[in-house]
């Protein structure tokens, strides 16, 4: 099957798909929560993946049973982002996840339009740091989107930009909320990570190493047969 006949556009999440910044978000949130006398583990962290900065803090405070004034809430967001930016300040393109650069290069060579669909307000500067900005035709991120994942707005902005139906676009996501956002918007999705965690996705890869976009044909075989 000619994969290019089906794959009209690809939409990539950033944190946990293109680069392993997810671990830095986790570290920064955990340190902030520690300051409130609350600790959380990787299982709880799954709930924060793909969630905006403010919504992540609300989730943490709810579970910790802590109430903050608006001013303290805003200061906590600044503090978390300050620590996060410190953790990623020495990051460079060596931190691009294995196989990603090759995969993006194949897509671009085959003239498949690419978009970034990330909850992060730092997305554009991270792509610049990784020297990946030129791969993307459109960026939908935490600065442009009002309704975060699992609402599909992040991805719908991308399909709208390309003038495509969501069903013609493939979303690559590492978070449960991101996969739900793809589903809610009518997109095909490939989970990046654990199959059990991302069971709602049409397909799941542990990563992009050894993967080729022609394998995306299997998504369309499933839906057309
Ligand atoms: P920032 P993604 C998301 O990025 C992260 O998964 C999530 O942990 C983070 O809270 C969110 O971005 C906001 O990031 O604080 O940089 O604006 O996975 O949607 O690319
Ligand atoms: Mg992510």
mmCIF file of C-alpha atoms and ligand atoms in Angstrom:
data_model
loop_
_atom_site.group_PDB
_atom_site.id
_atom_site.type_symbol
_atom_site.label_atom_id
_atom_site.label_comp_id
_atom_site.label_asym_id
_atom_site.label_seq_id
_atom_site.Cartn_x
_atom_site.Cartn_y
_atom_site.Cartn_z
ATOM 1 C CA UNK A 1 0.000 0.000 0.000
ATOM 2 C CA UNK A 2 1.207 3.503 -0.849
ATOM 3 C CA UNK A 3 1.420 5.114 2.596
ATOM 4 C CA UNK A 4 1.579 8.622 1.141
ATOM 5 C CA UNK A 5 -1.897 8.229 -0.319
ATOM 6 C CA UNK A 6 -3.236 8.028 3.245
ATOM 7 C CA UNK A 7 -0.941 10.081 5.428
ATOM 8 C CA UNK A 8 -1.964 13.640 4.606
ATOM 9 C CA UNK A 9 -0.360 15.332 7.656
ATOM 10 C CA UNK A 10 1.325 14.410 10.924
ATOM 11 C CA UNK A 11 0.937 16.192 14.243
ATOM 12 C CA UNK A 12 3.587 15.704 16.899
ATOM 13 C CA UNK A 13 3.328 16.340 20.597
ATOM 14 C CA UNK A 14 6.599 17.712 21.996
ATOM 15 C CA UNK A 15 7.354 16.625 25.571
ATOM 16 C CA UNK A 16 7.840 12.869 25.682
ATOM 17 C CA UNK A 17 7.538 12.408 21.910
ATOM 18 C CA UNK A 18 10.254 14.521 20.313
ATOM 19 C CA UNK A 19 12.376 15.167 23.372
ATOM 20 C CA UNK A 20 12.509 13.719 26.860
ATOM 21 C CA UNK A 21 11.576 16.923 28.665
ATOM 22 C CA UNK A 22 8.835 14.993 30.481
ATOM 23 C CA UNK A 23 11.424 13.966 33.099
ATOM 24 C CA UNK A 24 12.320 17.623 33.735
ATOM 25 C CA UNK A 25 8.676 18.626 34.135
ATOM 26 C CA UNK A 26 8.328 15.778 36.637
ATOM 27 C CA UNK A 27 11.413 16.877 38.578
ATOM 28 C CA UNK A 28 10.333 20.525 38.720
ATOM 29 C CA UNK A 29 6.770 19.686 39.808
ATOM 30 C CA UNK A 30 8.034 17.235 42.405
ATOM 31 C CA UNK A 31 10.350 19.825 43.913
ATOM 32 C CA UNK A 32 7.613 22.418 43.982
ATOM 33 C CA UNK A 33 5.206 19.967 45.639
ATOM 34 C CA UNK A 34 7.878 19.046 48.182
ATOM 35 C CA UNK A 35 7.841 22.691 49.253
ATOM 36 C CA UNK A 36 4.151 22.192 50.116
ATOM 37 C CA UNK A 37 5.012 19.012 52.067
ATOM 38 C CA UNK A 38 3.510 16.791 49.356
ATOM 39 C CA UNK A 39 5.273 14.076 47.420
ATOM 40 C CA UNK A 40 4.079 12.162 44.372
ATOM 41 C CA UNK A 41 5.282 9.305 42.208
ATOM 42 C CA UNK A 42 5.494 8.404 38.518
ATOM 43 C CA UNK A 43 1.947 7.009 38.538
ATOM 44 C CA UNK A 44 0.519 10.355 39.615
ATOM 45 C CA UNK A 45 2.860 12.077 37.161
ATOM 46 C CA UNK A 46 1.097 10.287 34.274
ATOM 47 C CA UNK A 47 -1.917 12.475 35.114
ATOM 48 C CA UNK A 48 0.171 15.622 34.591
ATOM 49 C CA UNK A 49 1.511 14.672 31.167
ATOM 50 C CA UNK A 50 0.056 16.801 28.378
ATOM 51 C CA UNK A 51 -1.669 19.054 30.940
ATOM 52 C CA UNK A 52 -1.092 22.823 30.915
ATOM 53 C CA UNK A 53 1.063 24.412 33.597
ATOM 54 C CA UNK A 54 -1.869 25.971 35.481
ATOM 55 C CA UNK A 55 -4.040 22.847 35.258
ATOM 56 C CA UNK A 56 -1.120 20.708 36.477
ATOM 57 C CA UNK A 57 -0.734 22.893 39.561
ATOM 58 C CA UNK A 58 -4.478 22.742 40.225
ATOM 59 C CA UNK A 59 -4.322 18.925 40.055
ATOM 60 C CA UNK A 60 -1.395 18.783 42.480
ATOM 61 C CA UNK A 61 -3.008 21.183 44.942
ATOM 62 C CA UNK A 62 -6.298 19.267 44.830
ATOM 63 C CA UNK A 63 -4.629 15.966 45.659
ATOM 64 C CA UNK A 64 -2.451 17.559 48.331
ATOM 65 C CA UNK A 65 -5.511 19.299 49.812
ATOM 66 C CA UNK A 66 -3.851 22.703 49.637
ATOM 67 C CA UNK A 67 -5.491 26.013 48.820
ATOM 68 C CA UNK A 68 -3.474 28.951 47.546
ATOM 69 C CA UNK A 69 -4.385 32.596 47.036
ATOM 70 C CA UNK A 70 -4.357 33.714 43.384
ATOM 71 C CA UNK A 71 -1.058 35.501 44.026
ATOM 72 C CA UNK A 72 0.609 32.441 45.566
ATOM 73 C CA UNK A 73 -0.781 30.275 42.766
ATOM 74 C CA UNK A 74 0.750 32.551 40.141
ATOM 75 C CA UNK A 75 4.051 32.668 42.026
ATOM 76 C CA UNK A 76 4.114 28.879 42.207
ATOM 77 C CA UNK A 77 3.677 28.716 38.405
ATOM 78 C CA UNK A 78 6.583 31.129 37.952
ATOM 79 C CA UNK A 79 8.724 29.130 40.376
ATOM 80 C CA UNK A 80 8.018 25.841 38.624
ATOM 81 C CA UNK A 81 8.765 27.257 35.194
ATOM 82 C CA UNK A 82 11.943 28.904 36.485
ATOM 83 C CA UNK A 83 13.204 25.565 37.773
ATOM 84 C CA UNK A 84 12.120 23.781 34.580
ATOM 85 C CA UNK A 85 13.950 26.313 32.405
ATOM 86 C CA UNK A 86 17.031 25.844 34.579
ATOM 87 C CA UNK A 87 16.863 22.078 34.064
ATOM 88 C CA UNK A 88 16.652 22.404 30.280
ATOM 89 C CA UNK A 89 19.104 25.262 29.836
ATOM 90 C CA UNK A 90 21.955 22.991 28.751
ATOM 91 C CA UNK A 91 19.738 20.850 26.559
ATOM 92 C CA UNK A 92 20.785 20.488 22.926
ATOM 93 C CA UNK A 93 19.884 18.370 19.914
ATOM 94 C CA UNK A 94 21.529 15.313 21.462
ATOM 95 C CA UNK A 95 18.417 15.060 23.652
ATOM 96 C CA UNK A 96 16.116 14.519 20.692
ATOM 97 C CA UNK A 97 14.656 11.070 21.307
ATOM 98 C CA UNK A 98 16.147 8.172 19.284
ATOM 99 C CA UNK A 99 14.884 7.869 15.716
ATOM 100 C CA UNK A 100 12.888 11.121 15.781
ATOM 101 C CA UNK A 101 15.202 13.134 13.539
ATOM 102 C CA UNK A 102 15.289 10.388 10.905
ATOM 103 C CA UNK A 103 11.499 9.954 11.048
ATOM 104 C CA UNK A 104 10.841 13.691 10.649
ATOM 105 C CA UNK A 105 13.371 13.862 7.816
ATOM 106 C CA UNK A 106 11.615 11.064 5.900
ATOM 107 C CA UNK A 107 8.256 12.803 6.316
ATOM 108 C CA UNK A 108 9.599 16.142 5.110
ATOM 109 C CA UNK A 109 11.382 14.514 2.147
ATOM 110 C CA UNK A 110 8.051 12.986 1.181
ATOM 111 C CA UNK A 111 6.367 16.394 1.453
ATOM 112 C CA UNK A 112 4.070 15.404 4.317
ATOM 113 C CA UNK A 113 3.091 18.586 6.194
ATOM 114 C CA UNK A 114 4.021 18.577 9.875
ATOM 115 C CA UNK A 115 2.555 20.391 12.860
ATOM 116 C CA UNK A 116 3.433 20.550 16.509
ATOM 117 C CA UNK A 117 0.547 20.069 18.945
ATOM 118 C CA UNK A 118 1.867 20.714 22.436
ATOM 119 C CA UNK A 119 0.442 22.034 25.699
ATOM 120 C CA UNK A 120 3.738 23.720 26.464
ATOM 121 C CA UNK A 121 4.274 27.472 26.402
ATOM 122 C CA UNK A 122 7.969 26.724 25.950
ATOM 123 C CA UNK A 123 7.434 24.622 22.812
ATOM 124 C CA UNK A 124 8.740 27.049 20.198
ATOM 125 C CA UNK A 125 11.935 27.884 22.078
ATOM 126 C CA UNK A 126 12.600 24.183 22.720
ATOM 127 C CA UNK A 127 12.218 23.416 18.995
ATOM 128 C CA UNK A 128 14.673 26.242 18.287
ATOM 129 C CA UNK A 129 17.145 24.836 20.800
ATOM 130 C CA UNK A 130 16.850 21.412 19.184
ATOM 131 C CA UNK A 131 17.249 22.965 15.700
ATOM 132 C CA UNK A 132 13.923 21.402 14.672
ATOM 133 C CA UNK A 133 11.802 24.493 14.108
ATOM 134 C CA UNK A 134 12.157 24.374 10.306
ATOM 135 C CA UNK A 135 10.603 20.909 10.135
ATOM 136 C CA UNK A 136 7.226 22.260 11.214
ATOM 137 C CA UNK A 137 4.724 24.136 9.066
ATOM 138 C CA UNK A 138 2.487 25.060 11.996
ATOM 139 C CA UNK A 139 2.698 25.233 15.777
ATOM 140 C CA UNK A 140 -0.257 24.843 18.097
ATOM 141 C CA UNK A 141 0.901 25.267 21.696
ATOM 142 C CA UNK A 142 0.105 26.453 25.196
ATOM 143 C CA UNK A 143 0.228 30.060 24.020
ATOM 144 C CA UNK A 144 -2.352 29.673 21.277
ATOM 145 C CA UNK A 145 -4.771 27.123 22.706
ATOM 146 C CA UNK A 146 -7.521 27.904 25.231
ATOM 147 C CA UNK A 147 -8.874 24.410 25.946
ATOM 148 C CA UNK A 148 -6.172 21.928 26.879
ATOM 149 C CA UNK A 149 -6.008 18.193 26.200
ATOM 150 C CA UNK A 150 -8.213 16.060 26.372
ATOM 151 C CA UNK A 151 -10.121 18.792 24.520
ATOM 152 C CA UNK A 152 -9.103 18.426 20.857
ATOM 153 C CA UNK A 153 -8.519 22.173 20.232
ATOM 154 C CA UNK A 154 -4.711 21.770 20.119
ATOM 155 C CA UNK A 155 -4.935 19.301 17.230
ATOM 156 C CA UNK A 156 -7.995 20.809 15.502
ATOM 157 C CA UNK A 157 -6.042 24.054 15.037
ATOM 158 C CA UNK A 158 -3.488 21.992 13.059
ATOM 159 C CA UNK A 159 -5.966 20.155 10.798
ATOM 160 C CA UNK A 160 -7.755 23.460 10.194
ATOM 161 C CA UNK A 161 -4.471 25.086 9.205
ATOM 162 C CA UNK A 162 -3.825 22.301 6.689
ATOM 163 C CA UNK A 163 -7.417 22.381 5.417
ATOM 164 C CA UNK A 164 -7.738 18.666 6.194
ATOM 165 C CA UNK A 165 -10.304 16.529 7.919
ATOM 166 C CA UNK A 166 -8.974 15.306 11.320
ATOM 167 C CA UNK A 167 -9.320 11.694 10.122
ATOM 168 C CA UNK A 168 -6.623 12.422 7.513
ATOM 169 C CA UNK A 169 -4.100 13.519 10.165
ATOM 170 C CA UNK A 170 -2.061 11.335 12.492
ATOM 171 C CA UNK A 171 -1.293 12.465 16.023
ATOM 172 C CA UNK A 172 1.767 11.185 17.878
ATOM 173 C CA UNK A 173 1.310 11.479 21.652
ATOM 174 C CA UNK A 174 2.847 10.156 24.867
ATOM 175 C CA UNK A 175 0.061 11.165 27.252
ATOM 176 C CA UNK A 176 -3.301 9.575 28.009
ATOM 177 C CA UNK A 177 -4.959 13.001 27.843
ATOM 178 C CA UNK A 178 -3.327 13.672 24.464
ATOM 179 C CA UNK A 179 -4.549 10.376 23.012
ATOM 180 C CA UNK A 180 -8.035 11.195 24.336
ATOM 181 C CA UNK A 181 -7.790 14.637 22.701
ATOM 182 C CA UNK A 182 -6.925 12.965 19.390
ATOM 183 C CA UNK A 183 -9.876 10.564 19.754
ATOM 184 C CA UNK A 184 -12.236 13.367 20.748
ATOM 185 C CA UNK A 185 -11.258 15.292 17.621
ATOM 186 C CA UNK A 186 -11.572 12.327 15.243
ATOM 187 C CA UNK A 187 -7.826 11.950 14.602
ATOM 188 C CA UNK A 188 -5.861 8.748 14.171
ATOM 189 C CA UNK A 189 -3.278 8.400 16.895
ATOM 190 C CA UNK A 190 -0.037 6.619 17.615
ATOM 191 C CA UNK A 191 0.887 6.360 21.279
ATOM 192 C CA UNK A 192 4.545 6.803 22.128
ATOM 193 C CA UNK A 193 5.290 4.729 25.197
ATOM 194 C CA UNK A 194 3.647 1.924 27.058
ATOM 195 C CA UNK A 195 0.898 0.021 25.183
ATOM 196 C CA UNK A 196 -1.125 -0.645 28.327
ATOM 197 C CA UNK A 197 -1.081 3.014 29.390
ATOM 198 C CA UNK A 198 -1.912 4.288 25.897
ATOM 199 C CA UNK A 199 -4.386 1.551 24.962
ATOM 200 C CA UNK A 200 -6.820 4.032 23.375
ATOM 201 C CA UNK A 201 -4.365 4.794 20.570
ATOM 202 C CA UNK A 202 -4.773 3.030 17.216
ATOM 203 C CA UNK A 203 -1.144 1.939 17.372
ATOM 204 C CA UNK A 204 1.669 2.268 19.893
ATOM 205 C CA UNK A 205 5.454 2.553 19.512
ATOM 206 C CA UNK A 206 8.010 2.406 22.284
ATOM 207 C CA UNK A 207 9.816 5.089 20.291
ATOM 208 C CA UNK A 208 10.699 6.040 16.725
ATOM 209 C CA UNK A 209 13.901 4.020 16.526
ATOM 210 C CA UNK A 210 13.606 1.619 13.573
ATOM 211 C CA UNK A 211 10.220 3.005 12.564
ATOM 212 C CA UNK A 212 9.263 4.208 9.087
ATOM 213 C CA UNK A 213 6.173 6.248 8.152
ATOM 214 C CA UNK A 214 5.107 3.499 5.730
ATOM 215 C CA UNK A 215 4.050 1.555 8.843
ATOM 216 C CA UNK A 216 1.286 4.144 9.282
ATOM 217 C CA UNK A 217 -0.586 2.356 6.456
ATOM 218 C CA UNK A 218 -1.712 -0.210 9.024
ATOM 219 C CA UNK A 219 -3.881 2.467 10.677
ATOM 220 C CA UNK A 220 -5.807 2.907 7.446
ATOM 221 C CA UNK A 221 -6.061 -0.837 6.805
ATOM 222 C CA UNK A 222 -7.817 -1.141 10.155
ATOM 223 C CA UNK A 223 -10.305 1.623 9.489
ATOM 224 C CA UNK A 224 -11.120 0.757 5.887
ATOM 225 C CA UNK A 225 -11.510 -3.028 6.223
HETATM 226 P P1 LIG B 1 4.961 24.410 30.017
HETATM 227 P P2 LIG B 1 3.289 18.353 25.696
HETATM 228 C C1 LIG B 1 3.145 19.463 28.103
HETATM 229 O O1 LIG B 1 3.775 19.335 26.866
HETATM 230 C C2 LIG B 1 3.793 18.571 29.153
HETATM 231 O O2 LIG B 1 3.509 17.216 28.871
HETATM 232 C C3 LIG B 1 3.252 18.899 30.516
HETATM 233 O O3 LIG B 1 3.921 18.113 31.489
HETATM 234 C C4 LIG B 1 3.459 20.382 30.793
HETATM 235 O O4 LIG B 1 2.888 20.749 32.049
HETATM 236 C C5 LIG B 1 2.782 21.192 29.693
HETATM 237 O O5 LIG B 1 3.345 20.829 28.440
HETATM 238 C C6 LIG B 1 2.985 22.677 29.874
HETATM 239 O O6 LIG B 1 4.324 22.981 29.697
HETATM 240 O O7 LIG B 1 5.035 24.549 31.484
HETATM 241 O O8 LIG B 1 6.317 24.326 29.347
HETATM 242 O O9 LIG B 1 4.067 25.438 29.388
HETATM 243 O O10 LIG B 1 3.514 16.969 26.207
HETATM 244 O O11 LIG B 1 1.840 18.687 25.413
HETATM 245 O O12 LIG B 1 4.218 18.707 24.563
HETATM 246 MG MG1 LIG B 2 3.724 14.916 25.805
#
